[in-house]
Structure formats: structure tokens, C-alpha cells
mmCIF file of C-alpha atoms and ligand atoms in Angstrom:
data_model
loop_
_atom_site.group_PDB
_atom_site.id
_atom_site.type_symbol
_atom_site.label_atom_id
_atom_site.label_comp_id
_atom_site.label_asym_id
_atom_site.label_seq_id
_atom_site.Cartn_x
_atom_site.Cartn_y
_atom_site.Cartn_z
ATOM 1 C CA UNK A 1 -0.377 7.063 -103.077
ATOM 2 C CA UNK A 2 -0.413 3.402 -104.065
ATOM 3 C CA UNK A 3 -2.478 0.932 -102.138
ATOM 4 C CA UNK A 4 -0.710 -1.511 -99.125
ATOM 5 C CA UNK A 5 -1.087 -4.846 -100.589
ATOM 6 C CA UNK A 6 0.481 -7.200 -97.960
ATOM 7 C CA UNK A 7 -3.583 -6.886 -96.157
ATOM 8 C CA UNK A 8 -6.429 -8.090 -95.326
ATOM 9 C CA UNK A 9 -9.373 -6.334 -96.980
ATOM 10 C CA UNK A 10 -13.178 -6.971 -96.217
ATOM 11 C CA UNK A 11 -14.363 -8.343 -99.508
ATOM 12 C CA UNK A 12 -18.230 -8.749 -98.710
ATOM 13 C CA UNK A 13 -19.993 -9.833 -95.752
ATOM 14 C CA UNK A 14 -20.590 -13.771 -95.635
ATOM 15 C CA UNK A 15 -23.792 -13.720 -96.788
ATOM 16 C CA UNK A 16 -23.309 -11.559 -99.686
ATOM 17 C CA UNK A 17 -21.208 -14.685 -101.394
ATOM 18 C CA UNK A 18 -22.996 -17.968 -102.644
ATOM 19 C CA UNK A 19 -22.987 -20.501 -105.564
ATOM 20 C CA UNK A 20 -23.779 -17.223 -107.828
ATOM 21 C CA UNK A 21 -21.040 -15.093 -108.924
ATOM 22 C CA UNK A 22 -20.091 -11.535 -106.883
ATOM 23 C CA UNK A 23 -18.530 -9.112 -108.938
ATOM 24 C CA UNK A 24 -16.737 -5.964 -106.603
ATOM 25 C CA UNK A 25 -14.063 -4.312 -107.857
ATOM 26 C CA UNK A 26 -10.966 -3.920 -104.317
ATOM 27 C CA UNK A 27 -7.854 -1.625 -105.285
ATOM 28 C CA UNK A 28 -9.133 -1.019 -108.583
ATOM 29 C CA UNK A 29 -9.002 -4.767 -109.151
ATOM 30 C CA UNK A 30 -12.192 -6.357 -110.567
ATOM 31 C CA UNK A 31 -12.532 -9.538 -109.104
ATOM 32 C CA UNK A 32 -15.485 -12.157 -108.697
ATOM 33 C CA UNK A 33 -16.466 -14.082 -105.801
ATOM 34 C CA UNK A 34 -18.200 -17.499 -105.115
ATOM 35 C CA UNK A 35 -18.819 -20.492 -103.179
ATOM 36 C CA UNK A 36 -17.127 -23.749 -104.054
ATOM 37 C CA UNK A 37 -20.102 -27.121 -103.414
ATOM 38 C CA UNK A 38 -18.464 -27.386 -99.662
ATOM 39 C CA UNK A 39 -18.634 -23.660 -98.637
ATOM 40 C CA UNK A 40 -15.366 -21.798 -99.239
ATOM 41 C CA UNK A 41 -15.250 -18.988 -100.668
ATOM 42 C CA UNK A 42 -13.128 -18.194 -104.035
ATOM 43 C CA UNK A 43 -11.946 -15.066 -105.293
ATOM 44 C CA UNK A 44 -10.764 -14.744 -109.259
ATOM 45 C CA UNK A 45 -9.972 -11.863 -111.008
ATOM 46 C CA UNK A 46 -12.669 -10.630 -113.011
ATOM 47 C CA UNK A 47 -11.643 -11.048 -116.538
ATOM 48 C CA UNK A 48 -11.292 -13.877 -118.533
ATOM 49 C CA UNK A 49 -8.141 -13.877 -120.414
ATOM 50 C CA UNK A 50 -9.703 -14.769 -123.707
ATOM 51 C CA UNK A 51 -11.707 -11.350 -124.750
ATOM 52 C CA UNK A 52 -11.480 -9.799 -121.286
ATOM 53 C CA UNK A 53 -15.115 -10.484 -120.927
ATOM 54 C CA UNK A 54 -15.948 -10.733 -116.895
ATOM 55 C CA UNK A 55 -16.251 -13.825 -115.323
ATOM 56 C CA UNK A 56 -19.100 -13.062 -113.037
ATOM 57 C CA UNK A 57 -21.710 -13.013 -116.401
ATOM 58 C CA UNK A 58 -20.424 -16.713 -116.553
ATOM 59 C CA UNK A 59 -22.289 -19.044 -114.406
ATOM 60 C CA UNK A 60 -20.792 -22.518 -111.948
ATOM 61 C CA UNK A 61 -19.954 -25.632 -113.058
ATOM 62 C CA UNK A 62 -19.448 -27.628 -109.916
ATOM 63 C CA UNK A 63 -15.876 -25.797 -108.524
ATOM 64 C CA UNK A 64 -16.099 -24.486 -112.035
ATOM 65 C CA UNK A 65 -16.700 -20.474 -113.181
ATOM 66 C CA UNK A 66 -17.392 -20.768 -116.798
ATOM 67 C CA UNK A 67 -17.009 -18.046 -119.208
ATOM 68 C CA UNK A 68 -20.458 -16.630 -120.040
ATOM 69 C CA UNK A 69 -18.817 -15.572 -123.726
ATOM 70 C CA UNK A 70 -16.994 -18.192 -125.120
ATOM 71 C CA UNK A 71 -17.407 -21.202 -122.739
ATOM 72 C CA UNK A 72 -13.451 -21.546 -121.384
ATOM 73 C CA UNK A 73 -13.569 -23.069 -117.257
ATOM 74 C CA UNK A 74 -11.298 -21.900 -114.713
ATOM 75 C CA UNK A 75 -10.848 -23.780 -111.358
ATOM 76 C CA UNK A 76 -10.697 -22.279 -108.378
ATOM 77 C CA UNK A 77 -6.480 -22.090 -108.368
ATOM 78 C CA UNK A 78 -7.403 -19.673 -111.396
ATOM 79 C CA UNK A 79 -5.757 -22.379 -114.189
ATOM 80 C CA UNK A 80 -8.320 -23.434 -117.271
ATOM 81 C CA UNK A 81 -10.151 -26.860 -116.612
ATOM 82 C CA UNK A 82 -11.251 -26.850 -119.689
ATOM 83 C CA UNK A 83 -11.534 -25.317 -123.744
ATOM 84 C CA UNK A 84 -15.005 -26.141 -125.336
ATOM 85 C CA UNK A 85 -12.877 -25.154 -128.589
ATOM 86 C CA UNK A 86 -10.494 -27.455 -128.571
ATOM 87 C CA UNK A 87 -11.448 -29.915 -125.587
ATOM 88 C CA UNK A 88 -7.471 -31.720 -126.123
ATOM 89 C CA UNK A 89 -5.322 -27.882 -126.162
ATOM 90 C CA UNK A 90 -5.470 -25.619 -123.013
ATOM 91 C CA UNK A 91 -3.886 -22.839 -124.139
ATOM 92 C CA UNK A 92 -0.998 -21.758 -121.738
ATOM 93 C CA UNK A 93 -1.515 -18.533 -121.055
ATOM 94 C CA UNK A 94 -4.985 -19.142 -120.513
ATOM 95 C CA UNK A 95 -5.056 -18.639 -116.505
ATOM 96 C CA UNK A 96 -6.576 -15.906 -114.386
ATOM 97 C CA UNK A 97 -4.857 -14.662 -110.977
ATOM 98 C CA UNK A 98 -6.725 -16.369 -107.921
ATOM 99 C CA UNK A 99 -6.483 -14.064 -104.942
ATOM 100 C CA UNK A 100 -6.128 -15.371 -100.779
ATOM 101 C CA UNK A 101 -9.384 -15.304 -99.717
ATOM 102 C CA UNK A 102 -10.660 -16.309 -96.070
ATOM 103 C CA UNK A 103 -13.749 -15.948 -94.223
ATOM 104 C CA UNK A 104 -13.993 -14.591 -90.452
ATOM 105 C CA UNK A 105 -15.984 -12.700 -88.161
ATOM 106 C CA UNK A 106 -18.977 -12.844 -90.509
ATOM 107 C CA UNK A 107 -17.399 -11.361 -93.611
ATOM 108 C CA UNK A 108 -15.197 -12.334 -96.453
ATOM 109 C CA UNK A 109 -11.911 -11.287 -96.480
ATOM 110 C CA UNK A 110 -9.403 -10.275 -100.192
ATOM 111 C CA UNK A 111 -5.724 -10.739 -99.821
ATOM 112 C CA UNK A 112 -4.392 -8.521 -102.467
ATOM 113 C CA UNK A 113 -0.409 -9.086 -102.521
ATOM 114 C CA UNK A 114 1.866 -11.852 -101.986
ATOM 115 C CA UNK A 115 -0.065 -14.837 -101.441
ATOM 116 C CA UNK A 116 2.642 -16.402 -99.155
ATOM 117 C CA UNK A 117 2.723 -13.856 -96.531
ATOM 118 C CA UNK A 118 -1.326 -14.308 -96.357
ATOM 119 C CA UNK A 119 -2.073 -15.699 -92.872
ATOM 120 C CA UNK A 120 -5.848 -14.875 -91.317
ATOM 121 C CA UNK A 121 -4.582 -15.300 -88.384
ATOM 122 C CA UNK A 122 -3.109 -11.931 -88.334
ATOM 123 C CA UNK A 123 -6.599 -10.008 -88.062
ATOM 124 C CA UNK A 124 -6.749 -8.399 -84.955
ATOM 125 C CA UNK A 125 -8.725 -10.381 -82.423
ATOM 126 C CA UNK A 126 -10.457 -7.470 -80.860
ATOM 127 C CA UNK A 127 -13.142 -8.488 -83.565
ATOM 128 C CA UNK A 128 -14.171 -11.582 -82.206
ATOM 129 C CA UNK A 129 -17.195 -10.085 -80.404
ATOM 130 C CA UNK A 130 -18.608 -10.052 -83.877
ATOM 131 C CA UNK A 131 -18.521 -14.037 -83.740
ATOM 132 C CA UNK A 132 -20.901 -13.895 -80.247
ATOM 133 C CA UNK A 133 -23.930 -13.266 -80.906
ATOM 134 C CA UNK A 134 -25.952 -14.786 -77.530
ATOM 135 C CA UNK A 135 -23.339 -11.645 -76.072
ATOM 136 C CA UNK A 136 -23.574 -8.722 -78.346
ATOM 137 C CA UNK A 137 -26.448 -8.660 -80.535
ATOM 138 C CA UNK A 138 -25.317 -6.691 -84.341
ATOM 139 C CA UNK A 139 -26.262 -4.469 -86.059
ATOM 140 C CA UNK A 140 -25.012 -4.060 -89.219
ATOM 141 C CA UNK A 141 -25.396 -2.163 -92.534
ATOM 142 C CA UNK A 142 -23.055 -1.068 -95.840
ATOM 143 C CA UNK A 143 -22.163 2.268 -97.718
ATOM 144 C CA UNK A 144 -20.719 2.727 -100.751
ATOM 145 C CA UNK A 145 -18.937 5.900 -100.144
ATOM 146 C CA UNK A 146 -17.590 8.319 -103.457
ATOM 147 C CA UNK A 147 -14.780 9.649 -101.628
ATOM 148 C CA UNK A 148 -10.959 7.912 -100.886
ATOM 149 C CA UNK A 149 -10.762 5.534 -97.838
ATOM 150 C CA UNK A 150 -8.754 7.618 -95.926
ATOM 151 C CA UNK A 151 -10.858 10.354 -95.618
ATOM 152 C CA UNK A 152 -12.976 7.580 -94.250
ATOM 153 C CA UNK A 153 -10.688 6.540 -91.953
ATOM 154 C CA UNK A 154 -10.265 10.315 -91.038
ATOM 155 C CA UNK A 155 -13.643 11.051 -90.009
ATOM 156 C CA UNK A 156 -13.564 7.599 -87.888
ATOM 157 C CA UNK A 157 -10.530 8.471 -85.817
ATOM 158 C CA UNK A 158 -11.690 12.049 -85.024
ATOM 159 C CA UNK A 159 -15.029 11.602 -83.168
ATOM 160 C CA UNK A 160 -14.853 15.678 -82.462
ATOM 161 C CA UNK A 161 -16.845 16.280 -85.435
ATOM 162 C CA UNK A 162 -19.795 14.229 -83.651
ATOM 163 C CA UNK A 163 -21.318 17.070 -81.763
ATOM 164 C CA UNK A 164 -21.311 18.562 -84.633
ATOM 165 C CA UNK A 165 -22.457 16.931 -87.339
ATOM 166 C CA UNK A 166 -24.528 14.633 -85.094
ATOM 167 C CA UNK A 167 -26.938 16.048 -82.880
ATOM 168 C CA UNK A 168 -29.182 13.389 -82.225
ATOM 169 C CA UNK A 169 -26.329 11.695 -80.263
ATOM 170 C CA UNK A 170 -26.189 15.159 -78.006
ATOM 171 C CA UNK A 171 -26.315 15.129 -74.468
ATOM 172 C CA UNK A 172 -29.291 17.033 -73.362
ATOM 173 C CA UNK A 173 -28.490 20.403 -72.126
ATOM 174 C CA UNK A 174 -24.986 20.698 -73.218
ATOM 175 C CA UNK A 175 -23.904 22.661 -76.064
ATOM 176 C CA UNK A 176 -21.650 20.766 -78.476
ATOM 177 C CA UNK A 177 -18.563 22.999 -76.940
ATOM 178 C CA UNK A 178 -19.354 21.867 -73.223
ATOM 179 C CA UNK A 179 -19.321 18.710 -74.979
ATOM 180 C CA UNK A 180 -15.997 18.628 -76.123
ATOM 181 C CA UNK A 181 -14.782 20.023 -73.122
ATOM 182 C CA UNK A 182 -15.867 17.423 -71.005
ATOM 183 C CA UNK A 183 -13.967 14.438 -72.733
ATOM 184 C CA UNK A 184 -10.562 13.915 -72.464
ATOM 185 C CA UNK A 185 -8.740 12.466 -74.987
ATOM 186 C CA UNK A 186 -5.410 10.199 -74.970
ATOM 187 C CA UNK A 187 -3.958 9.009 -78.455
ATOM 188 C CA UNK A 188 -2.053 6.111 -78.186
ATOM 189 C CA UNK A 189 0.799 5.098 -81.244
ATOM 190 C CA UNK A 190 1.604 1.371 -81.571
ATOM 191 C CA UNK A 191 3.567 -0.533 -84.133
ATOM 192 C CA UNK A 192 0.867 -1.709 -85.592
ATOM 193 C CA UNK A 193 -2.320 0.569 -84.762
ATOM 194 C CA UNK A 194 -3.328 3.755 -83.303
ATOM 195 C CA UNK A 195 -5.802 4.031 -80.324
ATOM 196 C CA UNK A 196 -7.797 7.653 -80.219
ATOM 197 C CA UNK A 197 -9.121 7.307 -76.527
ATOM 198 C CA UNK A 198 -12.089 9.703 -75.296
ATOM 199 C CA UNK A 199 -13.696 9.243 -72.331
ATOM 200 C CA UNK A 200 -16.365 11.700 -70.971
ATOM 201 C CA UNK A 201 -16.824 11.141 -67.274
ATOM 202 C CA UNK A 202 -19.632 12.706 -64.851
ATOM 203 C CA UNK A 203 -22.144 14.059 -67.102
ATOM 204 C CA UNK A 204 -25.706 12.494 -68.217
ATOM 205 C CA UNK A 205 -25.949 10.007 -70.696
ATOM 206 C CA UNK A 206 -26.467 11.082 -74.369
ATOM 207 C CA UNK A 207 -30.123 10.540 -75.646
ATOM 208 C CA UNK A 208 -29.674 7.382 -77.766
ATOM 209 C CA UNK A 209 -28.524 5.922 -74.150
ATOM 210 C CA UNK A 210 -31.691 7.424 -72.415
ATOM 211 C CA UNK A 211 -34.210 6.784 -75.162
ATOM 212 C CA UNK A 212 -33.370 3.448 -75.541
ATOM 213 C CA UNK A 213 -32.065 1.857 -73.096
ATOM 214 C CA UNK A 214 -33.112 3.555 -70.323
ATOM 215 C CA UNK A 215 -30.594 5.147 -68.656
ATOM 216 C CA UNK A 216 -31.687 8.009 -66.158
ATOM 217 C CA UNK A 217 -29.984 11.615 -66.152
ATOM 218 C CA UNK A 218 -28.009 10.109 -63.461
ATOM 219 C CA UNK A 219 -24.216 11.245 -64.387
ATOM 220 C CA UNK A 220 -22.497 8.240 -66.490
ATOM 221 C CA UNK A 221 -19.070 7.803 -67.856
ATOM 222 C CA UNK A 222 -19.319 7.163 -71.681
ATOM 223 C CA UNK A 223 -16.154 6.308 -73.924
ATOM 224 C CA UNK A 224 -15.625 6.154 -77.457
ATOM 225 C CA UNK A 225 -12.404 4.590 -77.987
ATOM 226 C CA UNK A 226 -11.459 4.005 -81.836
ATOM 227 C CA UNK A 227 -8.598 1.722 -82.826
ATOM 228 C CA UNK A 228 -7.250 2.271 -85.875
ATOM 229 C CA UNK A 229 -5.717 -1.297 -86.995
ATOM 230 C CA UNK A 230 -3.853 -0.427 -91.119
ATOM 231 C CA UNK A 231 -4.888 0.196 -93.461
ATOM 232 C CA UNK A 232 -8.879 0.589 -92.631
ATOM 233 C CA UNK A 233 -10.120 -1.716 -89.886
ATOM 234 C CA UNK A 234 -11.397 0.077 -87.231
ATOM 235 C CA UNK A 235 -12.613 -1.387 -83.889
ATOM 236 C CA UNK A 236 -14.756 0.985 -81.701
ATOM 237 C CA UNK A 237 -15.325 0.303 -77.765
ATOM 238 C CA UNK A 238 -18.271 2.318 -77.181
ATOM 239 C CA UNK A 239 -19.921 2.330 -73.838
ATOM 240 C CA UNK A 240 -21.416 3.664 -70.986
ATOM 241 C CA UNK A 241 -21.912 2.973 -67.413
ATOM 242 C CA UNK A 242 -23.197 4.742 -63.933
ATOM 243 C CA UNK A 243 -20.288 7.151 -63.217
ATOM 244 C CA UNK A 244 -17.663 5.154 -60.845
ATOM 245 C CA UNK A 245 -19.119 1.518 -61.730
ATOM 246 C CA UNK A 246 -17.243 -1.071 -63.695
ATOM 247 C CA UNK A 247 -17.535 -0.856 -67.697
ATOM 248 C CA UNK A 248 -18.230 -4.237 -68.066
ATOM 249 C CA UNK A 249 -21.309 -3.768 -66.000
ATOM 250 C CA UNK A 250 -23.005 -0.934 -68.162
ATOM 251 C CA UNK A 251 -23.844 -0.839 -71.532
ATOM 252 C CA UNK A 252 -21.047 -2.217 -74.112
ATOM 253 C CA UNK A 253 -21.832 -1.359 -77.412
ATOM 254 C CA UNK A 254 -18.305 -2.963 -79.757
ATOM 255 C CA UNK A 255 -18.109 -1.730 -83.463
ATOM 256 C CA UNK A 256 -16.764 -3.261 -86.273
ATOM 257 C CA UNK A 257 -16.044 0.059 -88.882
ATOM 258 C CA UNK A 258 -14.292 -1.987 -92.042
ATOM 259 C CA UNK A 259 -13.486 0.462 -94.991
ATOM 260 C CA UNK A 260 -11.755 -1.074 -98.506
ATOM 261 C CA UNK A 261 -10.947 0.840 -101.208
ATOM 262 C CA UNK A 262 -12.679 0.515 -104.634
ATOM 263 C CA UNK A 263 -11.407 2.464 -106.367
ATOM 264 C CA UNK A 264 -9.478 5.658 -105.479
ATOM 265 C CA UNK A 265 -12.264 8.225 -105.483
ATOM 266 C CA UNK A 266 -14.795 5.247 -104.331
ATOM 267 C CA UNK A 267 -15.138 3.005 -100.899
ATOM 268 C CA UNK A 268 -17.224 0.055 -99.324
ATOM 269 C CA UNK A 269 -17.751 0.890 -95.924
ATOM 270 C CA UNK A 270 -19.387 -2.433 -93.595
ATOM 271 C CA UNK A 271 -19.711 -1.671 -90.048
ATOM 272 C CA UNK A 272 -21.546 -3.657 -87.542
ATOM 273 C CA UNK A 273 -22.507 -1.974 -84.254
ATOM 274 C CA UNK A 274 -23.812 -4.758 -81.440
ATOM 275 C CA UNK A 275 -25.077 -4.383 -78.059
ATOM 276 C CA UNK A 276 -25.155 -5.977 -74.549
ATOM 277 C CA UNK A 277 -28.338 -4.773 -73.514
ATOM 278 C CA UNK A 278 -32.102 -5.821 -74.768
ATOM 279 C CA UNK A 279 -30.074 -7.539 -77.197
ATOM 280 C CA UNK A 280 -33.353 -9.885 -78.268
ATOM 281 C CA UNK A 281 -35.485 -7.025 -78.500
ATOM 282 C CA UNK A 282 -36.165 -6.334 -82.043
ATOM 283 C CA UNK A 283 -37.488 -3.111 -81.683
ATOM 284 C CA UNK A 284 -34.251 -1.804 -80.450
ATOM 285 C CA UNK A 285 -32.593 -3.182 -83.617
ATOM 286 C CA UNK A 286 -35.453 -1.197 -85.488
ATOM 287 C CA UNK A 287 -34.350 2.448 -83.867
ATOM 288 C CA UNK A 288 -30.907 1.717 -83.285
ATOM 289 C CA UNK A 289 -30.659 0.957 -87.321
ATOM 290 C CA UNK A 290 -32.170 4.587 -87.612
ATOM 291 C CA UNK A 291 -29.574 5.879 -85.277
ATOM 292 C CA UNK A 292 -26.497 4.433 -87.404
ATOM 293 C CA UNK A 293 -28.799 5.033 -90.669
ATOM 294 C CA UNK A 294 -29.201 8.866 -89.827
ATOM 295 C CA UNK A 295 -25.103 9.172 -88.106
ATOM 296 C CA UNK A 296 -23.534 7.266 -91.119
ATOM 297 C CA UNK A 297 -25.607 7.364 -94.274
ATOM 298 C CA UNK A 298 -26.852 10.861 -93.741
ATOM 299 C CA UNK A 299 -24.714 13.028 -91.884
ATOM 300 C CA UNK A 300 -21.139 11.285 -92.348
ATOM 301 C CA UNK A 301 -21.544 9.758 -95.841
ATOM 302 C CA UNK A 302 -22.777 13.463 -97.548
ATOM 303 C CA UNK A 303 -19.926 15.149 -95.906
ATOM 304 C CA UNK A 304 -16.993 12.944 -96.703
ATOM 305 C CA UNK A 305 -18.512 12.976 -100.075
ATOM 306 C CA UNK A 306 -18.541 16.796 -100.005
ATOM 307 C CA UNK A 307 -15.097 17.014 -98.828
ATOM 308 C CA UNK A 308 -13.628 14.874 -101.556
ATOM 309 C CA UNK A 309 -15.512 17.417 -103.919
ATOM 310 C CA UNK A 310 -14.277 20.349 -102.873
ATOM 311 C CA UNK A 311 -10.654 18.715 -103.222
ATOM 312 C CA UNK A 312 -10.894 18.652 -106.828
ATOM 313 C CA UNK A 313 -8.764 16.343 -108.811
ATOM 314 C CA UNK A 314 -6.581 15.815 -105.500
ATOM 315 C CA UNK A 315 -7.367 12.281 -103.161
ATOM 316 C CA UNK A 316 -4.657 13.335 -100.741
ATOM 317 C CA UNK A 317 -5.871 16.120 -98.262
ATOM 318 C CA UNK A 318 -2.348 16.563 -96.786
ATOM 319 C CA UNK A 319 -1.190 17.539 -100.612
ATOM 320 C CA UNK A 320 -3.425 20.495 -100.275
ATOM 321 C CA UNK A 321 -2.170 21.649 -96.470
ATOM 322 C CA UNK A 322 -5.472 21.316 -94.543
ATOM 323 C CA UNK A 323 -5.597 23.706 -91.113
ATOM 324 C CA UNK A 324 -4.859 21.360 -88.439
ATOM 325 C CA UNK A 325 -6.677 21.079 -84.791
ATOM 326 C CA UNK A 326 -5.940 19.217 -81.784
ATOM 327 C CA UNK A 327 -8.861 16.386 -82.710
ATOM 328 C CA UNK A 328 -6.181 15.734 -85.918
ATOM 329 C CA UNK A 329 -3.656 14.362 -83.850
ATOM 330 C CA UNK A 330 -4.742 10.356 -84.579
ATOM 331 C CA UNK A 331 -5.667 10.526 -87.951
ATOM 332 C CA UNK A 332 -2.269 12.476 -88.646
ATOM 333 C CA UNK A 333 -0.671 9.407 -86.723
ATOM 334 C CA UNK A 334 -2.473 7.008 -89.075
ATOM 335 C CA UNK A 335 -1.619 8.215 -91.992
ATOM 336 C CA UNK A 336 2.068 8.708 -91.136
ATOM 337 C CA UNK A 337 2.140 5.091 -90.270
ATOM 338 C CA UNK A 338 0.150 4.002 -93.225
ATOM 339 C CA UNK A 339 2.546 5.947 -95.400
ATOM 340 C CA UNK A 340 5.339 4.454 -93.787
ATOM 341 C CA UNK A 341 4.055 0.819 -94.076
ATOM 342 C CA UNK A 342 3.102 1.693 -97.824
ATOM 343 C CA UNK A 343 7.165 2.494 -98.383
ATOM 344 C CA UNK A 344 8.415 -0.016 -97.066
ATOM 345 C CA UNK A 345 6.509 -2.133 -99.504
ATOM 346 C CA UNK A 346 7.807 -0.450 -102.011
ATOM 347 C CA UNK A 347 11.563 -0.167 -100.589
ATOM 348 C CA UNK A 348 11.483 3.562 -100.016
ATOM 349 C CA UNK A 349 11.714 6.095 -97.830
ATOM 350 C CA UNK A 350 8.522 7.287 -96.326
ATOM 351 C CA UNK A 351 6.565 10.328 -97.912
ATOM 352 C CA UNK A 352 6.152 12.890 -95.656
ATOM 353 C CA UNK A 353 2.605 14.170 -96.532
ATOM 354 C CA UNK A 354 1.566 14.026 -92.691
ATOM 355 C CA UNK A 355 4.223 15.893 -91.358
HETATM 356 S S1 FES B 1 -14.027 -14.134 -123.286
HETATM 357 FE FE1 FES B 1 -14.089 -15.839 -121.996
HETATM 358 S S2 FES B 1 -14.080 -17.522 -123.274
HETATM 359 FE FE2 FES B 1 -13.981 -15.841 -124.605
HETATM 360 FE FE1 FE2 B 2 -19.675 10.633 -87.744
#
């Protein structure tokens, strides 16, 4: 399955670009990153057209990325500024592809297909907690993941498997099965995103909840809604409040889950995870780091890694007719809308690998 290309993909977080070069390979395309004197970020693919060496073993020259091999400089448009060689003859051909690139919500952000439909305006605005920190204070962390985004995206939009595979986020005294049954669960299909709602009403807080923030055994309502925005942004509403009371009120914990491809059998995976509560305690960053550390790097990260090696040469799970369960119904949805998207595209009719 190719890649959708008309997207926004997280690049890097803000930081993580400066005046020296970033290489990261996005879609299989290598591509370097940098600052420009004022700030803005750049993004050139990786490979100087001369002898293909990359450009992020060159080194700046003002706006400049000069080639660390034979000395050729490309602006930031992705045209040669200048030949050392031959300082009066630019060769013609001698131009590398600059991709869209913007910066928002903390992270920098890879346009990969037709630069004229490129507007950052179209990320969803759900994210802009990210950009208040005196509100929700973040938490945030990376994995590079050796398994195909969607199967990323998968485990995101089906939170059943958390009982499961994460038992430090257990409720104490229920079995995982009493734990399913006491959420209920409403999938929502939009145009443009899928919403997997689950709510569990009337029962005691899970022990992340008690431990550290102090809720009592007193019977909360806790929701974990995901929202699925194509092809991988994912915006969880996590929260929990005194059963009956008003959400805002309780403890609102927003997610940013952010998954781009590297290659096909490879993903970067940023999330940030923020908070309402004790947000300038640092302690609480301290153990709520080893709460994501222990969910995402090892419980989820191993088994999505398993999974994709027990599939063999295959990246497509619905190629190899996977037993379905009720929990599959949003990432089923997702991927028949990503499909769909990733037709029309290409002008064709939709696979039907989800069906
Ligand atoms: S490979 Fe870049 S100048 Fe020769
Ligand atoms: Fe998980």
C-alpha cells in the first residue's frame, strides 16, 4: 500500500532541529532538516545530486547547506547557490527537491506531496492544548518502532488490549474482563477522522489515578476517547472525574500520539501526554514518565514489534485475514478510510483489504 502524500507528517519535535543538520528518513524519503539564521525550519532531500552523497555530513553556510563531499551550496528553495568548481557555471540539473515544512504545536511538521495543496492550517486544532503549557503540563517522549505505522495506529484505536497488556493501569480489584465489561464503547465515523469513545462510569479510579494524584476509591467516571485524524495523528481525551461531576472539573489528561512512517517495516512514534493536575510538580513528571515509559516502550512497543514478526514478509495484516473482535471495529474504520483516501490519490477505486 503506497503512502498518502497530500499530509502533514511530524518530522521531529522543535527542539530536535537547529543550525546543525537532522538527517530522518519520512516515507522512505531521506531528507535533512535545519534552521535558517531567523528560525524556520528547512527540509531538503537528503542527497546531493552530484555523487548522491547526503547533505546532512555537509555543514551551514548562513541559509546555506553545503555539500560535505565536493563543496556544491543549495539554498533553502533546494536550487545550487553556488559551484566551488566552476564558481561562473551552475550546472542545471544541479537542484535538490525542498519539501513544505512548518512548525506547530511544538514539533516540526514534513509535507510530502504537492506543495500547493500544503496549508498548516489544516492540522486539527484539538492539538492546541499542546501549545498551553501554564494549563496542561507535557509529558513527552519518542519510539522508534520496527513495525508498519498502521499497526501503530491499530493498537492506538483499540484500547481493549490495555487490561491486558497493561496491568499497572488496572483498577484494583477488577479482573481485566470486569474491566472491559464496565466501559462502553461508541465508534464514531467522520469524513475526515474516526472517534473510538470508551467511557467507564461508576467504578474506582485506576491506580495511576490513585497513586498519583490522589484520587480515593470513591467511584469515578474515566474515559479514554481516541481520535483517529489520517493518516497517524491521534488525539487522546483521557480523564477522570468523581462519578456524576463535570469532566472539566476532574483530572484532564490530553495526548498527542503522532506516528510517521520511516520506512515500511520502521516508525517514529512522538507522543506527549500532559496533565491538569500538580502540573508544577516535578516529581509527578518523574513517575508519570515511568508510567508511559513502562505502557509504551515496554509493553506496546515489544508487541507491535512481535506482531510485525510473526507476519513475515507481509506489512498488511488484513492481507493475511486476522480473526476479528468487537474492539476491531475503529481500527477497521480507519483503515477503510485511509485506503480510500490513499485511492483517490491515486485515481482508483478503493482496495478492499478492510472489508
Ligand atoms: S556529492 Fe555533493 S558536491 Fe559532490
Ligand atoms: Fe497500549
Amino acid at each position: 500500500m503506497p503512502y498518502l502524500l497530500n499530509a502533514w507528517y511530524v518530522a521531529a519535535y522543535s527542539e530536535e532541529v537547529t543550525r546543525e543538520p537532522l538527517a530522518r528518513t519520512l516515507l522512505d524519503i531521506p531528507v535533512v532538516f535545519y534552521r535558517t539564521e531567523t528560525g524556520e525550519p528547512v527540509a531538503l532531500l537528503d542527497r546531493c545530486p552530484h555523487r548522491f552523497a547526503p547533505l546532512s555530513l555537509g555543514k551551514l553556510d548562513g541559509d546555506d547547506l553545503v555539500c560535505g563531499y565536493h563543496g556544491l551550496r543549495f539554498g533553502r528553495a533546494g536550487s545550487c547557490t553556488h559551484n566551488p568548481h566552476s564558481p561562473d557555471s551552475i550546472p542545471k540539473n544541479a537542484r535538490v527537491t525542498a519539501f513544505p515544512v512548518a512548525e506547530r504545536f511544538g514539533h516540526v511538521w514534513f509535507w510530502p506531496g504537492d506543495p500547493a495543496r500544503a496549508d498548516i492550517a489544516q492540522l486539527p486544532a484539538e492539538f492546541g492544548f499542546l501549545d498551553e503549557p501554564e494549563k496542561y503540563r507535557n509529558v513527552k517522549g519518542y519510539l522508534h518502532v520496527k513495525a508498519h505505522y498502521q499497526l501503530i495506529v491499530d493498537n492506538l484505536l483499540d484500547l481493549s488490549h490495555a487490561p491486558f497488556l497493561h496491568p499497572h493501569f488496572a483498577v484494583k480489584g477488577m479482573t481485566p474482563e470486569e474491566q472491559l465489561r464496565a466501559v462502553t464503547a461508541k465508534l464514531v465515523r467522520e469524513s475526515n477522522r474516526i472517534t473510538a469513545y470508551r467511557l467507564r462510569s461508576g467504578v474506582p479510579p485506576n491506580r495511576p489515578t490513585v497513586d498519583i494524584f490522589g484520587f480515593s476509591q470513591d467511584p469515578v467516571d474515566s474515559r479514554s476517547h481516541m481520535t483517529w485524524y489520517p493518516p497517524a495523528l491521534l488525539y487522546l481525551d483521557i480523564g477522570t472525574c468523581v462519578a456524576g461531576t463535570p469532566e472539566s472539573e476532574g483530572l484532564c489528561m490530553p495526548a498527542a500520539h503522532f506516528i510517521t512512517p520511516e520506512t515500511e517495516r520502521t516508525s517514529h512514534y512522538f507522543f506527549s501526554q500532559t496533565r491538569n493536575m500538580r502540573i508544577h510538580d516535578p516529581e509527578v513528571d518523574i513517575q508519570l514518565a515511568k508510567v508511559f515509559d513502562t505502557a509504551f516502550r515496554l509493553q506496546d512497543e515489544p508487541m507491535i514489534e512481535a506482531v510485525q514478526s510473526r507476519m513475515g514478509a507481509a506489512t498488511d495484516i488484513f492481507a493475511l485475514n486476522p480473526v476479528l473482535l468487537s474492539a476491531d471495529a475503529p481500527p477497521v474504520s480507519a483503515r477503510r478510510l485511509l485506503d480510500r483516501l490513499i485511492a483517490e490519490e491515486h485515481g482508483q477505486a478503493p482496495a478492499s483489504a478492510a472489508e
